[in-house]
Amino acid sequence: MSIDLEIYRADAKAWLETKAMEFGHAARRGLSEEEDLTLGRRWQAEKFAAGYSAINWSKEHGGQGLGALEKLAFEQEEMKHSFPNDYFGVSLGMPVPIMLRYVKGDWARERATKALKGEEIWCQLFSEPAAGSDLAGLRTRADRDDAAGDWIINGQKLWTTWAQYADYGVIVARSDPTVAKHRGLTYFWVNMKSPGVTVRPVRLAEGRSEVNEVFFDDVRIADSQRLGSVGGGFGVAMETLMIERYQATDPAGFGPPIDLFVEEAKTIRIGGKSAIEDGRVRERIARTYAAQSALAAIHRRALLSLAAGMQPGPEGSVHKLVSVRTRQKLSEFAMDLKGVDGMRYDEDKTRKESWSKSWMTAPTGRIAGGADEMLLNTIAEKILGLPQDHRPDKGVAFNDFPR
Amino acid sequence: MSILYDDAQQAIGGEAVRILADRTRSETLKALLETTGRYDMRFWETCKEQGWTAVGIPEVFGGIGLGLVELGLIAEAIGQVAGGAPFLGTGHGVAQAILRYGSDALKERWLPTLASGETIGAVAFAEGADMLPSEPALRLTHGRLVGAKPAVCAGAVAQVALVLASGKQGPVLALVELAGDGVTRNMVHTFDNSRCTADLHFDGVEASVLTGEGALLAARAVLELQAVVTAHEQVGGAEAMLGKARDYAMDRRAFGQLIGGFQSVKHRIAEGYVLVELARANAIHAAASEGEADFGRHAAAARLSATEAYDSVSRDATQVHGGIGVTWEADLHLHQRRARTLAIENGPALFWEDALVDYLVEEAA
Ligand SMILES: Cc1cc2nc3c(=O)[nH]c(=O)nc-3n(C[C@H](O)[C@H](O)[C@H](O)COP(=O)(O)OP(=O)(O)OC[C@H]3O[C@@H](n4cnc5c(N)ncnc54)[C@H](O)[C@@H]3O)c2cc1C
């Protein structure tokens, strides 16, 4: 690793440590979600001021113009403190970068800066009740008002992360139901405070409500809010998802690190012996470590090849598939290991600190952003060239397909 | 550290793949399976000719002074064709032990011929289930070895062996010439006979001590170096089996479609790809971290992922082939055999799991 990068990491680490008291885990204990979000917004502003926002974005867009390796180094150090940054993950991850690719000028720059400072939040309105994995099956309509040149949006989105706090969103809607499903979609940005937009939180199994249903009733938006061509929305959506694949950077699948497991296994006793002496426990530790270290190596190589100007490969699919699945199984095992104590559920702990919380929240990770089965299809079809699944809807106009 | 191969390295790997595809025949490999103590001489000649035996040995001793990364690339190419002679990895282990712990005289004596491939080296540490016995049954007294080492890979034909024996003050790492009196080799029939496995018996055979103090650590270091070579070989083998499964799934039809269109088949192959990629990442990462403090940890992780990948992918590739896959003709069994052999030689998963956890616990402490 280069000396510069080591220095960058050490500086970031030192700075983060000075902020941990004010924004880290201890500061968040007992806060309501609203209070936590307020703290989160302040945390984004601090990062922005200190030059740690959008590390690998161009300076023009409010970033630091550094590389992906610096971003990774910072995130690895940041992750250790459980800062309140969940609320900005989707926003800064996909919608704002894709908006910046298509919308130019002061307005876009201003949005980006506000999003980076945590003043504004964006959401991603793709999925619907009948269109998740099959994204091109969506039914929300975008009808052209020919007189005004505007678009009128009607329909329902589902699973929209943090829509309840969002100021803006990116949305894909059906602009032409008479052509094959992939061809009739158009992509826009939308102001979430527009008349006709209703957001209703959906409670997840674990008890929280980070996702929402969003209803659109005659929501009027200008044609200037379109990203890409009319009918070209599916391509822009795919482009957005490609950015998403590069968000997965935690080999522990955003669950507890293996070190925590090792620490606990040293104190837990099974049949009078330390659990760390138990073969079953050792096997699990070793296997999990091997998988996670491979993911870390894959990710670093992906960043190096990006830095060397090569095309990104399929690493993202492998990373998400393996990291979350591994996390789910390890969390289960960690709970087993604690015996009856494994049932305790500590609301105040994050999913990186608590095995039961990690376990409760892991299933969402295996669905959101592409279910395991879809990732396997991607690997099989895109990388290995295996045949596509049987698709009876192929080539049939959206309207003509029985639903 | 984790690397991208540079042009020179890619050329080494590409060249090895090309040459081996040309010079190895499954008929030869299958013939080797029927008898003990034979190996694919044409393949070994290629290794010598191409200088692959010299890769890890410094130039002053006739080597070409490259490292584990390059050796790994060659091993990966060998793994793809299930190369019929195991000596590259064992030779590397012996040469590295001599380099690190041997006297100048021993270096002069052995390294040049190990580099040229004239000398075949074997590594004999294990005794039964114990890969690194802390009190070996093989004894070294007054400079002479008495006892045995079971199932030594390359033991049937090697000229020199690196052994772990019990000395007066605990374990010692020693080098013993196998040509002389007092050495008996009993061929072991295995399911992968081209590994030239033999039980070695020593009846008062002279041996040179490489190191007494820290012999176990030294032996572990040798195993770790070999582990990374083996891991690359496993990755190559797994990749070959993945390719076979994929190609077959793109060719064979059932129920009016390619079998690769059935998700149960398609996903099985995709899962195999994931295992190969994880194994490859760990292998490359381990090779690139040679000499660093956490090398042992990476070597162990590399072995674990590589063993899992090769075993699983060869199991599944056979399944994807249906009936034809289980025949002698189909060649898949060559890789199945090799997958299991490599899983055990140089330490089974149990050994590397323990090694890895010990490293992690030490670090946490
Ligand atoms: C916590 C969370 C946050 C999310 N955030 C957002 C967001 O911010 N914005 C957004 O737009 N969406 C979001 N999503 C939606 C997410 O992208 C979808 O849930 C996901 O793509 C799966 O779609 P689905 O729920 O409709 O399941 P379905 O597509 O109905 O899948 C059901 C099951 O069928 C399987 N399946 C489907 N098709 C195939 C196939 N071809 N082959 C094999 N198996 C198949 C799936 O793998 C799954 O097991 C979020 C989801 C969750 C859970």
mmCIF file of C-alpha atoms in Angstrom, chain B residues 68 89 92 220-234 283 286 295-296 298-300 302-304 306 345-347 351-352:
data_model
loop_
_atom_site.group_PDB
_atom_site.id
_atom_site.type_symbol
_atom_site.label_atom_id
_atom_site.label_comp_id
_atom_site.label_asym_id
_atom_site.label_seq_id
_atom_site.Cartn_x
_atom_site.Cartn_y
_atom_site.Cartn_z
ATOM 1 C CA LEU B 68 5.417 -16.638 -5.122
ATOM 2 C CA GLY B 89 5.561 -27.267 -5.071
ATOM 3 C CA HIS B 92 9.943 -24.945 -3.791
ATOM 4 C CA ARG B 220 5.253 -24.160 9.461
ATOM 5 C CA ALA B 221 6.779 -21.410 7.358
ATOM 6 C CA VAL B 222 7.711 -23.972 4.697
ATOM 7 C CA LEU B 223 4.184 -25.389 4.712
ATOM 8 C CA GLU B 224 2.757 -21.910 4.331
ATOM 9 C CA LEU B 225 4.890 -21.206 1.290
ATOM 10 C CA GLN B 226 3.835 -24.478 -0.279
ATOM 11 C CA ALA B 227 0.248 -23.785 0.701
ATOM 12 C CA VAL B 228 0.154 -20.745 -1.534
ATOM 13 C CA VAL B 229 1.548 -22.725 -4.475
ATOM 14 C CA THR B 230 -0.997 -25.468 -3.840
ATOM 15 C CA ALA B 231 -3.809 -22.948 -3.527
ATOM 16 C CA HIS B 232 -3.004 -21.605 -6.984
ATOM 17 C CA GLU B 233 -2.929 -25.106 -8.375
ATOM 18 C CA GLN B 234 -6.347 -25.722 -6.830
ATOM 19 C CA ALA B 283 -4.470 -16.977 -3.424
ATOM 20 C CA ALA B 286 -1.439 -14.460 -0.109
ATOM 21 C CA PHE B 295 1.508 -13.893 5.491
ATOM 22 C CA GLY B 296 0.595 -17.001 7.492
ATOM 23 C CA HIS B 298 -3.364 -15.182 4.236
ATOM 24 C CA ALA B 299 -1.780 -18.500 3.300
ATOM 25 C CA ALA B 300 -4.210 -20.371 5.532
ATOM 26 C CA ALA B 302 -5.985 -19.178 0.626
ATOM 27 C CA ARG B 303 -5.806 -22.908 1.291
ATOM 28 C CA LEU B 304 -9.271 -23.000 2.842
ATOM 29 C CA ALA B 306 -9.061 -23.075 -2.658
ATOM 30 C CA GLU B 345 -1.523 -33.020 0.809
ATOM 31 C CA ASN B 346 0.159 -30.135 2.497
ATOM 32 C CA GLY B 347 -2.461 -30.058 5.232
ATOM 33 C CA PHE B 351 -5.157 -28.118 9.879
ATOM 34 C CA TRP B 352 -5.486 -24.771 8.112
#
